[in-house]
Short mmCIF file of C-alpha atoms in Angstrom, two decimals:
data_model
loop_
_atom_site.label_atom_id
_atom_site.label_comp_id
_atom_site.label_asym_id
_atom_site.label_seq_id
_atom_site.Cartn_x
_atom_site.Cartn_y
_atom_site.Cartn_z
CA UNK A 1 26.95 5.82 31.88
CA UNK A 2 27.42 9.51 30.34
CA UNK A 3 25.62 8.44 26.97
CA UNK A 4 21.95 7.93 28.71
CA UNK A 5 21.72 12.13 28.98
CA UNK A 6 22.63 12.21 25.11
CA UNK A 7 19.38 10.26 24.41
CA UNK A 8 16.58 12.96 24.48
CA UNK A 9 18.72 15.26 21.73
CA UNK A 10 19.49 12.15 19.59
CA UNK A 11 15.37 11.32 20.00
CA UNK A 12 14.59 14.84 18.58
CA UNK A 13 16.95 14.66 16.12
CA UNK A 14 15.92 11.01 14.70
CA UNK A 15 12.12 12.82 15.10
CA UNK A 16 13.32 15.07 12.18
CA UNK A 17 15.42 12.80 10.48
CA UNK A 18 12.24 10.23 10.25
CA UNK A 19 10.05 12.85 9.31
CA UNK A 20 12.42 14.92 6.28
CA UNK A 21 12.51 11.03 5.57
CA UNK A 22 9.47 9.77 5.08
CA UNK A 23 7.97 13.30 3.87
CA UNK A 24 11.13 12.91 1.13
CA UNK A 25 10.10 9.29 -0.02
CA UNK A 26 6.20 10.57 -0.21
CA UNK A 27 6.55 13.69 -2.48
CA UNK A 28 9.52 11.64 -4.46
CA UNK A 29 7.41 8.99 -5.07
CA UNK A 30 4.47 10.58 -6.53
CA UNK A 31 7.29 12.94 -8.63
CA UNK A 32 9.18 9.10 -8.99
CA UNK A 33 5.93 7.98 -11.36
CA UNK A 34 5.12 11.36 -12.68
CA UNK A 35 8.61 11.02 -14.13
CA UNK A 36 8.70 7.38 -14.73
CA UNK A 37 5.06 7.32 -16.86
CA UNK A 38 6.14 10.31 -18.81
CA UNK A 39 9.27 8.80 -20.28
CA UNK A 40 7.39 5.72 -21.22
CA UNK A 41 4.14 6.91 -22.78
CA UNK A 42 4.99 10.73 -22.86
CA UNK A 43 5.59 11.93 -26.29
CA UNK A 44 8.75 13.17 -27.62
CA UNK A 45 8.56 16.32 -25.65
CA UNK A 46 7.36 15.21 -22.34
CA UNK A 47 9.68 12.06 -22.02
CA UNK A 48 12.44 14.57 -23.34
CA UNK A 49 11.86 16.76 -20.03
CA UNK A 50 11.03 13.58 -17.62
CA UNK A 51 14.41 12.48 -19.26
CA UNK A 52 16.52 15.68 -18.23
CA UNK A 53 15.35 15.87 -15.02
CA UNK A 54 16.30 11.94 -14.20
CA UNK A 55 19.36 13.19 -15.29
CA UNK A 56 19.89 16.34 -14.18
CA UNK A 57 19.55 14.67 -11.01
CA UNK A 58 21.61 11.82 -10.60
CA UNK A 59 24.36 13.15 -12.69
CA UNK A 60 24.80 15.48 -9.66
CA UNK A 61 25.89 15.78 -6.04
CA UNK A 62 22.98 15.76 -3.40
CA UNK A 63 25.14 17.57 -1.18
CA UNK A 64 25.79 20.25 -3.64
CA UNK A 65 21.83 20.06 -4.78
CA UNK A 66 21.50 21.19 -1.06
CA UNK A 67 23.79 23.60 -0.75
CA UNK A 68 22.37 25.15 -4.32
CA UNK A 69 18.87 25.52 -3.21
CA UNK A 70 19.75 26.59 0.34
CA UNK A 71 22.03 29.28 -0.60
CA UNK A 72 22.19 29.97 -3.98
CA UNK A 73 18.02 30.05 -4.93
CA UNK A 74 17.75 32.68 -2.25
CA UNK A 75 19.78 35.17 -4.36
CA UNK A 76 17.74 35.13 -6.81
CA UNK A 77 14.47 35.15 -4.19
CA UNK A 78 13.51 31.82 -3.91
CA UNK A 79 13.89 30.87 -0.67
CA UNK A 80 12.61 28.04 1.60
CA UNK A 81 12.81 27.02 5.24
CA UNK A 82 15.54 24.80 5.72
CA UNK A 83 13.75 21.59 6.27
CA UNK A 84 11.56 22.16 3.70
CA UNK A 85 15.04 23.11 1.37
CA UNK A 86 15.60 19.03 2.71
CA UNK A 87 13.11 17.79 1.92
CA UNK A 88 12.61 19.31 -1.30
CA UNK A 89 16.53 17.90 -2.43
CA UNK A 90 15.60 14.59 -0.94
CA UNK A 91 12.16 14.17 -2.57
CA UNK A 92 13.96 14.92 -6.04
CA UNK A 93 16.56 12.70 -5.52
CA UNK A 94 13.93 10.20 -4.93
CA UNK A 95 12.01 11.06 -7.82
CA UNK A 96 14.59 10.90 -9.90
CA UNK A 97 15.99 7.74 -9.17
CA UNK A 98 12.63 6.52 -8.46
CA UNK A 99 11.60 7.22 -11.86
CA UNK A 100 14.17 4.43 -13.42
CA UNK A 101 12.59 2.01 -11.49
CA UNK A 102 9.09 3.07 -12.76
CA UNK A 103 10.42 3.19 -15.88
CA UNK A 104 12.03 -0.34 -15.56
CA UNK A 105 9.04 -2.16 -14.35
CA UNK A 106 6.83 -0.74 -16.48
CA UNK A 107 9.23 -2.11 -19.65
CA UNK A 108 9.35 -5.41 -18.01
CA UNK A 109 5.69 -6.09 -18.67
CA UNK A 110 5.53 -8.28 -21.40
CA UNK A 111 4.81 -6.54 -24.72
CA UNK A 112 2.16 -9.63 -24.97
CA UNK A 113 -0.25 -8.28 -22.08
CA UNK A 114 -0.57 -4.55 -23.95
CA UNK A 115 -1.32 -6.66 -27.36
CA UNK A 116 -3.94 -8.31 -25.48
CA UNK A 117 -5.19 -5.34 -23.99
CA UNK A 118 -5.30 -3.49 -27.07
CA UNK A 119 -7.35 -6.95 -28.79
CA UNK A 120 -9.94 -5.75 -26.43
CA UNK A 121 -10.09 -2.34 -27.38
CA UNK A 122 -8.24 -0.90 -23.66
CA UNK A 123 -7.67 2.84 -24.24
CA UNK A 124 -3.94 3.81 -23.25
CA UNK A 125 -4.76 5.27 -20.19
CA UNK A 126 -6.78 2.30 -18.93
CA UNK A 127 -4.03 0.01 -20.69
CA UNK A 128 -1.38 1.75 -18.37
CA UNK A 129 -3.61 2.08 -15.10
CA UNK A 130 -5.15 -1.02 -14.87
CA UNK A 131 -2.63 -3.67 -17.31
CA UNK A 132 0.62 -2.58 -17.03
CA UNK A 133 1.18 -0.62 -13.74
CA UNK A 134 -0.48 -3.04 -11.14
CA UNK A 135 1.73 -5.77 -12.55
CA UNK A 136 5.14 -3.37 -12.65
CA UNK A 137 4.31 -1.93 -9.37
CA UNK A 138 4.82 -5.28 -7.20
CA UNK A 139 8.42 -5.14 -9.64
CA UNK A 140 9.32 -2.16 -8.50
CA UNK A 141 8.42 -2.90 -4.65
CA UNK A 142 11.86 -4.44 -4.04
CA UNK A 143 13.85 -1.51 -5.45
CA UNK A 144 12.07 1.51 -3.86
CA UNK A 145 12.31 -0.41 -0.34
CA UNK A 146 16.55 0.49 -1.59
CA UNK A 147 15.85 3.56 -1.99
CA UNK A 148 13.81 4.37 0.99
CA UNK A 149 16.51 2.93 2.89
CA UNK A 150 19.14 4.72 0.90
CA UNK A 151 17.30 7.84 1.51
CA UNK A 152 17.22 7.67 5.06
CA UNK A 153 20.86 7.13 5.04
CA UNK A 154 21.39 10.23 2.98
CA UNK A 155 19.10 12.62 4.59
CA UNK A 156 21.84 13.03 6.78
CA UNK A 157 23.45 15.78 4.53
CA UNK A 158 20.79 17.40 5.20
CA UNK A 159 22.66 18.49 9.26
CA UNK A 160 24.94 20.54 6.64
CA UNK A 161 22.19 23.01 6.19
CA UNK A 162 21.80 23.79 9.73
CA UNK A 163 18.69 21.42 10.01
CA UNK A 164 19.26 19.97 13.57
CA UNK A 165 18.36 16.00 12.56
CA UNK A 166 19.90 13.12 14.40
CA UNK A 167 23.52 13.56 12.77
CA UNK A 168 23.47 17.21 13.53
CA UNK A 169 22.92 16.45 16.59
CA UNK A 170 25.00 13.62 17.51
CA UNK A 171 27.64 16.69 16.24
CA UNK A 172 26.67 18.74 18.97
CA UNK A 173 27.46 16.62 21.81
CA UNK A 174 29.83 15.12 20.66
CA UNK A 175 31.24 18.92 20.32
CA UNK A 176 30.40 19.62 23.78
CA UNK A 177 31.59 16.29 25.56
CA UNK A 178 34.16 15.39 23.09
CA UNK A 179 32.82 11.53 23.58
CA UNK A 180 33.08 10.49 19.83
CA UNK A 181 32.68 6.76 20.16
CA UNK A 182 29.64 6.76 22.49
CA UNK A 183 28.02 9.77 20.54
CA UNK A 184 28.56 8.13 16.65
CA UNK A 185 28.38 4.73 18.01
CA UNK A 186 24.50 6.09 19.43
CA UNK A 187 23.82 7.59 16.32
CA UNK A 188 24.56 4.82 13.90
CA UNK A 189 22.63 2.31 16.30
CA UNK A 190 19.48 5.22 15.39
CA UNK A 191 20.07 4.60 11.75
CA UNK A 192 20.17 1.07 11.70
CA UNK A 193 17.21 1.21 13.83
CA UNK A 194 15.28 3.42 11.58
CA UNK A 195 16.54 1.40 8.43
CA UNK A 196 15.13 -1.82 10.44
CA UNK A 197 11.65 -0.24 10.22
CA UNK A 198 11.56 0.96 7.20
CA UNK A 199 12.75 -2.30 5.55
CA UNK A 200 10.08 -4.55 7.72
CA UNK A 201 7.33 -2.00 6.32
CA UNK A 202 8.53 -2.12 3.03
CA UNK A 203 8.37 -6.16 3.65
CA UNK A 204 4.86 -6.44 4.59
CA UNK A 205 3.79 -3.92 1.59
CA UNK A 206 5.45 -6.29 -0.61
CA UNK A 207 3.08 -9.47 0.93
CA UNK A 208 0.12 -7.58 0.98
CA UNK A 209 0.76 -6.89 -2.48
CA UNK A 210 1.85 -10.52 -3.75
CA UNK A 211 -1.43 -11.48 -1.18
CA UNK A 212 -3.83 -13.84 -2.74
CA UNK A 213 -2.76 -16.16 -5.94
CA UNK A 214 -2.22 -13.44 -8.42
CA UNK A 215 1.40 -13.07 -8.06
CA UNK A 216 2.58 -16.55 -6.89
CA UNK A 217 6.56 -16.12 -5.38
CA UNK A 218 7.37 -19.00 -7.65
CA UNK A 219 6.70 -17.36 -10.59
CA UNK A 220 9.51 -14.40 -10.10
CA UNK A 221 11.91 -16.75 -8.32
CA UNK B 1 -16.43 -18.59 -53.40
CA UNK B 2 -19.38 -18.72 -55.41
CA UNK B 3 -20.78 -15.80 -57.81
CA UNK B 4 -23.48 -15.08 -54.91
CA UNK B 5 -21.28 -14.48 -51.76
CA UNK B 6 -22.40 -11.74 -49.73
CA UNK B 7 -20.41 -8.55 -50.28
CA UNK B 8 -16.71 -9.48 -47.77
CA UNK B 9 -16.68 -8.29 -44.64
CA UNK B 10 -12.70 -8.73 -44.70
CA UNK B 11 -11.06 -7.37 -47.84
CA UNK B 12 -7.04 -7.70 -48.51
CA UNK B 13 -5.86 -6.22 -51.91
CA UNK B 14 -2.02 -6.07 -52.71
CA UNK B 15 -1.12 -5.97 -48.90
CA UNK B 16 2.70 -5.73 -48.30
CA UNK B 17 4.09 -6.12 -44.98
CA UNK B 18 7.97 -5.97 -44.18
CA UNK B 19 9.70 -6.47 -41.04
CA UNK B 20 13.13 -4.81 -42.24
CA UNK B 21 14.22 -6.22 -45.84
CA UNK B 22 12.23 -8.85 -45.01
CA UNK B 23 8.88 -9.05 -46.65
CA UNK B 24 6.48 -11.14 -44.87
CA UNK B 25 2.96 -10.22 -47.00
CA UNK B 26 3.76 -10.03 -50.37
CA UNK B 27 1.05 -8.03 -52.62
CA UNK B 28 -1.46 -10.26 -50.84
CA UNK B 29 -5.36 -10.31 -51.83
CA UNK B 30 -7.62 -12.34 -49.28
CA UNK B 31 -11.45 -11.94 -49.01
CA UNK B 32 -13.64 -13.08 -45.81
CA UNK B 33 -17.12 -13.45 -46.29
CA UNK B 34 -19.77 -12.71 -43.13
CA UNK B 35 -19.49 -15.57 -41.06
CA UNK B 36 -17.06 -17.36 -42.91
CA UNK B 37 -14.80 -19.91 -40.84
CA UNK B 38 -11.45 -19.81 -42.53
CA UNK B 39 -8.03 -21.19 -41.33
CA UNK B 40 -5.04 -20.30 -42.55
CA UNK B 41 -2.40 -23.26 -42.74
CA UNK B 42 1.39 -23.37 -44.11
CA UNK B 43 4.52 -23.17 -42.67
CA UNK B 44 6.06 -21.00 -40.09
CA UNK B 45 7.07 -18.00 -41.18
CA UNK B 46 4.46 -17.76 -44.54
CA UNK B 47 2.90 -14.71 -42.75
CA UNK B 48 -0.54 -16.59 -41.84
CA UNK B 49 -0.28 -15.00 -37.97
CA UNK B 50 0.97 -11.32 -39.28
CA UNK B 51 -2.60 -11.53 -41.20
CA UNK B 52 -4.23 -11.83 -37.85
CA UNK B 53 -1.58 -9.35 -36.44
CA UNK B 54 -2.81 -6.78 -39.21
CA UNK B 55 -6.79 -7.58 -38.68
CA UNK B 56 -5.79 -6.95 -34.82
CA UNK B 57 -4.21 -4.01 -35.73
CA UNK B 58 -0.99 -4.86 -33.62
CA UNK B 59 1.35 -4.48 -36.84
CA UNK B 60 1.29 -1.83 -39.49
CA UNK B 61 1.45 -2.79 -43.06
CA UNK B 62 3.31 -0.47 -45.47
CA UNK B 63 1.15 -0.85 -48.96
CA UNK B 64 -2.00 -1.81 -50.59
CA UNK B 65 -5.55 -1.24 -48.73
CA UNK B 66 -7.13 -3.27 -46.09
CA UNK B 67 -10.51 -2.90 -44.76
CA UNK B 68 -13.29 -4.62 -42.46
CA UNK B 69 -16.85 -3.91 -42.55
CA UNK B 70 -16.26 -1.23 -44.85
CA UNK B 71 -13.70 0.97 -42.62
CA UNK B 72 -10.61 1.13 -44.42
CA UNK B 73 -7.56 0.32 -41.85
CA UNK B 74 -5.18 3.15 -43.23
CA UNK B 75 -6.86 6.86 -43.04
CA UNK B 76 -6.41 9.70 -45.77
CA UNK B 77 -3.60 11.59 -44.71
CA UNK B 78 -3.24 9.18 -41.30
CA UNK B 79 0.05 9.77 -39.75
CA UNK B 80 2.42 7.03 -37.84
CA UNK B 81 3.65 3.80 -38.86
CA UNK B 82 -0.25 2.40 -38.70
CA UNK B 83 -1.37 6.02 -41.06
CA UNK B 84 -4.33 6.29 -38.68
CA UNK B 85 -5.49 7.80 -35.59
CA UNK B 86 -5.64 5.86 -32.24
CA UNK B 87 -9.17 6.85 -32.61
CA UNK B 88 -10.29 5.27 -35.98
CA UNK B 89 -7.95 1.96 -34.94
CA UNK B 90 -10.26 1.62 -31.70
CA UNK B 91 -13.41 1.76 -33.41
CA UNK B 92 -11.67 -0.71 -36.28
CA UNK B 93 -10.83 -2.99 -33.07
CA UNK B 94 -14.31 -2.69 -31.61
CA UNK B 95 -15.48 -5.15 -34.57
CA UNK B 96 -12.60 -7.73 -34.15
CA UNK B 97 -11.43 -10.11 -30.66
CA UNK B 98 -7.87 -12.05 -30.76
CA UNK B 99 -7.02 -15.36 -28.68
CA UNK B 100 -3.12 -15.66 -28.33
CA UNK B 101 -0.81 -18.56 -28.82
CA UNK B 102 0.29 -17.85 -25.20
CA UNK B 103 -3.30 -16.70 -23.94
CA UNK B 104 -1.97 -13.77 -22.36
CA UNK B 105 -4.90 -13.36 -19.59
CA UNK B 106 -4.00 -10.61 -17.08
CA UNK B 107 -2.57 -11.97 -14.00
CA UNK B 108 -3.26 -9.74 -11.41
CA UNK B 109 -7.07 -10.34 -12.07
CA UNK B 110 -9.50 -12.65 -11.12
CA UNK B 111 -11.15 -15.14 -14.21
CA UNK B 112 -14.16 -13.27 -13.98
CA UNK B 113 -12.36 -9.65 -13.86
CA UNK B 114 -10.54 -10.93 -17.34
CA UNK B 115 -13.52 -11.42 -18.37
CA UNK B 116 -15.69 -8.61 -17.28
CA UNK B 117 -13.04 -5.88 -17.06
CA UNK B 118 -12.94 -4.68 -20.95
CA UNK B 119 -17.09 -4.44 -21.58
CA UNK B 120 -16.88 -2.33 -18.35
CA UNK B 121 -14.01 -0.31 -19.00
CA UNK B 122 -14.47 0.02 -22.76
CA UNK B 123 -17.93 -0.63 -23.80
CA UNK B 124 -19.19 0.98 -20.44
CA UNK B 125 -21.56 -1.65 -19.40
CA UNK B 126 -22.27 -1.61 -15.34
CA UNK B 127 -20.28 -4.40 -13.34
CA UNK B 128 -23.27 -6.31 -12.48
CA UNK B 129 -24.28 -6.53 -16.74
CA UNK B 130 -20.89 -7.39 -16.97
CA UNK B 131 -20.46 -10.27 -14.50
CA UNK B 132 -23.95 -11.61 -15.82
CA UNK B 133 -22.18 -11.63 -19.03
CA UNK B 134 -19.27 -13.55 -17.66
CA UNK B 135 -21.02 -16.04 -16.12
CA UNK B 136 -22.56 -17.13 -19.25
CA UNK B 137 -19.47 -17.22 -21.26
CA UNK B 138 -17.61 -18.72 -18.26
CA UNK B 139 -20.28 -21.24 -18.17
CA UNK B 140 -20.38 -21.70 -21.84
CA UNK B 141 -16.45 -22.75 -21.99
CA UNK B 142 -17.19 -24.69 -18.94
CA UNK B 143 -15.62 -22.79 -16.43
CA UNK B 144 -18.35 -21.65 -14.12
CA UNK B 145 -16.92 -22.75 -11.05
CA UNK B 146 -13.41 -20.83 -11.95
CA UNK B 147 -14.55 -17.60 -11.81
CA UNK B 148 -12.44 -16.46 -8.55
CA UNK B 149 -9.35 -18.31 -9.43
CA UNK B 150 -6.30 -16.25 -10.64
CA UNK B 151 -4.81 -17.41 -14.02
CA UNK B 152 -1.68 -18.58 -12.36
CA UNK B 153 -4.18 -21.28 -10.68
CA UNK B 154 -5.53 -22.74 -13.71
CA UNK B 155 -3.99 -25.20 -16.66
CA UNK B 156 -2.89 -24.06 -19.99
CA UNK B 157 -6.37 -25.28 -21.48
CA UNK B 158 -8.48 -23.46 -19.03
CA UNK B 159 -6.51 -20.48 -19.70
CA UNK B 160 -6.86 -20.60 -22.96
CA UNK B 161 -11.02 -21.01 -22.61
CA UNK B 162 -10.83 -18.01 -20.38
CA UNK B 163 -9.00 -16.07 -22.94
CA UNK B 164 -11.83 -17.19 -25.47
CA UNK B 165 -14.72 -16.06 -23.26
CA UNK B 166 -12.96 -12.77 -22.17
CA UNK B 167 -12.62 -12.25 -26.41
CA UNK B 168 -16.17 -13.04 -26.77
CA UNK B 169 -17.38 -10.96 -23.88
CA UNK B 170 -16.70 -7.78 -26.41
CA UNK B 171 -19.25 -9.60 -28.63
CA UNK B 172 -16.64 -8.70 -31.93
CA UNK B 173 -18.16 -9.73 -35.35
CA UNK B 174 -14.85 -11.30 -36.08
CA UNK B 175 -12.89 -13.58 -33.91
CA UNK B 176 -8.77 -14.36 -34.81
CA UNK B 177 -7.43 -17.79 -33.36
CA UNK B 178 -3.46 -17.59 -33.83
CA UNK B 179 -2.34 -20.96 -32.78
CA UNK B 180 -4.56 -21.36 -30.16
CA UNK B 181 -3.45 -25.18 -29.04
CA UNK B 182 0.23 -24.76 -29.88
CA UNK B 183 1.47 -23.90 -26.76
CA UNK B 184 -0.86 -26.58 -25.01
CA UNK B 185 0.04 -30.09 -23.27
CA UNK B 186 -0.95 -32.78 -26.08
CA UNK B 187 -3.15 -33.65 -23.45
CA UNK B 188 -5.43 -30.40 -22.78
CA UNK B 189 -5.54 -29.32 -26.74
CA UNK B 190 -9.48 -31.26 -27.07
CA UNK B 191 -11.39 -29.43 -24.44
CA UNK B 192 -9.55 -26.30 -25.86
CA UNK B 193 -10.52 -27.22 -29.77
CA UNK B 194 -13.47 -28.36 -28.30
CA UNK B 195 -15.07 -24.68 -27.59
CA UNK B 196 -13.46 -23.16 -30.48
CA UNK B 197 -15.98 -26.22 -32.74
CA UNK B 198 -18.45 -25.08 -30.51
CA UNK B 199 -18.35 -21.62 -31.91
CA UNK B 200 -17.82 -22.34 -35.51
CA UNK B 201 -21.67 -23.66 -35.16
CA UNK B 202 -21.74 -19.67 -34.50
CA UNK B 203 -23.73 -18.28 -37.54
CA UNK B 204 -22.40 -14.57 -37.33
CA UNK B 205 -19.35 -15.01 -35.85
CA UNK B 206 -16.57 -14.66 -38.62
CA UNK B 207 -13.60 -16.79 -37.81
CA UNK B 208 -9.97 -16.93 -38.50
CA UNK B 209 -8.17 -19.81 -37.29
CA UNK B 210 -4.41 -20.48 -37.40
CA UNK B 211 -3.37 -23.71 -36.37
CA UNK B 212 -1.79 -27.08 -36.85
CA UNK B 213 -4.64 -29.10 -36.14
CA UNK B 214 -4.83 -30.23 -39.26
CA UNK B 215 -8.15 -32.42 -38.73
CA UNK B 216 -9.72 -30.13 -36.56
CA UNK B 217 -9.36 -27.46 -39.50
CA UNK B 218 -11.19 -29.88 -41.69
CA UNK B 219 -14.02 -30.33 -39.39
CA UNK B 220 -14.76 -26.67 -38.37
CA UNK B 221 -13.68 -24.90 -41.70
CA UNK B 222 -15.65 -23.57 -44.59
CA UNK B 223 -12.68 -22.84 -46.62
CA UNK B 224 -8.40 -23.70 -45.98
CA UNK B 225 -6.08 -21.47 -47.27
CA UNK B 226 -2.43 -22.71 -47.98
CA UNK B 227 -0.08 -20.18 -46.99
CA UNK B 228 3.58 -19.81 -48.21
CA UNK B 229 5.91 -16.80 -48.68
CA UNK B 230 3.82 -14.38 -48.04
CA UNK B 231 0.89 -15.40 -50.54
CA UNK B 232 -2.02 -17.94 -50.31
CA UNK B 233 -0.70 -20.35 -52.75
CA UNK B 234 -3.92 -22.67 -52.98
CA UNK B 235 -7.37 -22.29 -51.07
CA UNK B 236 -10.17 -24.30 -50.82
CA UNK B 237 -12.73 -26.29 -49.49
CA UNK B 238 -11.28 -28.83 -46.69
CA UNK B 239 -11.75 -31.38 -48.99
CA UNK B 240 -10.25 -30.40 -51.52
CA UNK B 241 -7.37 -29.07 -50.20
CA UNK B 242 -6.54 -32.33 -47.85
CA UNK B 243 -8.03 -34.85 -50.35
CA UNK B 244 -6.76 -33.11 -53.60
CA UNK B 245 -4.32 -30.75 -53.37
CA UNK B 246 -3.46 -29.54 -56.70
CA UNK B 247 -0.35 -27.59 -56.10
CA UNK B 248 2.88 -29.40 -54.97
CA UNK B 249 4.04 -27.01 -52.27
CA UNK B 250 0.64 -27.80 -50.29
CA UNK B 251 1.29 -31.61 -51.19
CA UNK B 252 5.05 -31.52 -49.66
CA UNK B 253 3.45 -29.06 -46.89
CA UNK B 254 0.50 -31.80 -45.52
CA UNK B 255 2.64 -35.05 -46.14
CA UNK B 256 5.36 -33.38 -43.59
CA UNK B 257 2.41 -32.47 -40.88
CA UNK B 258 -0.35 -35.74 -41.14
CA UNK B 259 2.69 -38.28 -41.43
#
């Protein structure tokens, strides 16, 4: 059984494909409601940028976002180290996308809970942080646990900037020994491993959050 | 009102509100005195809950003046569709408390955190002055034991006395009712109308009830005021607008509701 020796390379690389991962979803999260909150109570200006950069973003190829930070920002001397160049991509991707859903939830709130929040005198800011975002955040639970898993999916561009993750990697030996089905056929069995994890801790964030009789299941069903 | 009357705490003159080409307020003048229990009655659409919208300052109006214990709701040289500052609206809403057709409690928080949350996150009271206060009020609307259930666990007419209590918990000097039975069970609308009576016995509390109850209003009212097309077309005392109405709109009006 040759593929039992390609196991401790494919373990590194799924080390640094987990960890550009979950770094990725952690920055683009917090930049996911930085952008999210500014489009909705921003003013003209503010939502105007949050607005370009959602754009900006998904209107254009992560693999050429990659390629543009990791060679073209160095000529003009802004350079990173290539899995922080990764993880920088992947985090904005994340935020960007990230910050529709934000945005989403946050409109799904019924205009009838800020009305009663404003009866009793709720500034905007505690309006937003204690109203409206702890309901739209269990919303939004469903669709970032997507885009985690999406994300993990896609960090795998990331082998095209010489970062030596699990698919960069499973390119090496399967390179060297030429074994393409046991090789990708390892690899993708990493993934879906990964992805399994991800989605069962994206599950149990969801229950703790719904925990209690606040949010009954019935209710969004 | 007689010659006497205290000067109004609530003062409508020529207020026009439009939604569109629609006009829903029509040059409308309305006084409240201090204390005053008033409902507003009419048909839907006669512009009796954008009155308590206005008070509440959830809608704008677009002419005439409006003010409330002497603060005028529209600033000199106030910019946005309200022509005042977020600001000078919050201290205009520290006077007044709303209670929703739909009682719109918070979900995510415990009966006692609707209740408690606002005088400790707005009026800056400590949590433990602010539970003390709940209890009371929970107490008061007969709710005590509720106080760690979560909206979703409660009926439509303890909801509604929660949303009451969390109003009064801001201690406003004028509390609007906009059809606070309507979206009820027949059968849970008494213990509901029941605490609202309660608090017409309120001397200082100024009240402004829209409903349907039609002999409820009678009971708890000092005055009725017939809405229709944007105008009060007749106002009175209860008797004398459900005994002797004098003008034939409020005549067609009550035969089609106390059938």
């Amino acid at each position: 059984m040759p593929w039992v020796s390609y196991l401790p390379a494919l373990a590194q690389g799924a080390l640094v494909t987990a960890w550009i991962t979950l770094a990725a979803i952690a920055i683009g999260a917090v930049l996911a409601f930085v952008a999210g909150i500014a489009r909705v109570e921003g003013g003209r200006a503010v939502s105007t940028l949050a607005l370009c950069y959602t754009e900006l973003f998904r209107g254009t190829s992560l693999l050429v976002q990659l390629f543009w930070f990791y060679y073209a920002l160095p000529l003009v001397g802004i350079s990173f180290e290539p899995v922080a160049t990764g993880i920088l991509v992947l985090a904005l991707h994340v935020g960007a996308y990230g910050s529709e859903i934000v945005r989403g939830a946050l409109a799904s709130v019924s205009v009838q809970q800020v009305e009663a929040a404003r009866a009793l005198n709720f500034g905007r800011w505690h309006t937003l942080v204690h109203i409206t975002l702890p309901q739209a955040i269990i919303e939004m639970l469903p669709a970032f646990g997507n885009l985690a898993i999406e994300t993990l999916k896609l960090s795998s561009l990331v082998s095209l900037i010489s970062i030596a993750d699990l698919t960069f990697r499973a390119q090496s030996i399967r390179n060297l020994t030429l074994d393409s089905a046991g090789v990708y056929s390892l690899t993708l069995l990493g993934y879906f491993a990964m992805s399994l994890v991800l989605m069962l801790v994206m599950r149990l964030i969801e229950r703790w959050a719904r925990r209690g009789a606040a949010f009954p299941r019935a209710a969004h069903s | 009102m007689t010659d006497n009357a205290p000067a109004p705490l609530i003062q409508f003159a020529g207020v026009t509100k439009r939604f569109g080409a629609l006009t829903v307020l029509d040059d409308f003048n309305f006084e409240v005195a201090p204390g005053e229990k008033v409902t507003l009655i009419g048909p839907s659409g006669s512009g009796k809950s954008t009155v308590l919208r206005i008070l509440m300052t959830l809608e704008p109006f677009q002419e005439g003046r409006l003010t409330l214990a002497g603060l005028s709701y529209q600033e000199p040289g106030g910019t946005g569709p309200f022509k005042a500052s977020e600001r000078h609206l919050r201290e205009i809403r520290s006077h007044v408390g709303m209670v929703f057709q739909s009682f719109n409690l918070f979900p995510h928080m415990s009966v006692m955190r609707n209740v408690a949350e606002a005088p400790v996150r707005v009026l800056g009271l400590s949590r433990d002055e602010a539970q003390a206060r709940a209890v009371d009020l929970l107490a008061m609307v007969g709710l005590a034991d509720k106080k760690d259930h979560f909206p979703s666990q409660l009926s439509g007419g303890q909801q509604q006395r929660v949303a009451i209590a969390r109003a009064l918990a801001m201690r406003p000097r004028v509390l609007l009712f906009d059809e606070p039975t309507s979206a009820l069970d027949p059968q849970l609308v008494g213990e509901v109308l029941a605490v609202i009576g309660d608090l017409a016995h309120e001397h200082d509390l100024t009240m402004l009830l829209v409903t349907h109850e039609m002999r409820f209003a009678r009971e708890v009212s000092d005055r009725v005021c017939f809405f229709d097309k944007g105008r009060i077309c007749e106002q009175g005392s209860p008797e004398a607008i459900f005994t002797a109405p004098s003008h034939p709109r409020t005549r067609e009006f009550l035969a089609s509701v106390l059938r």
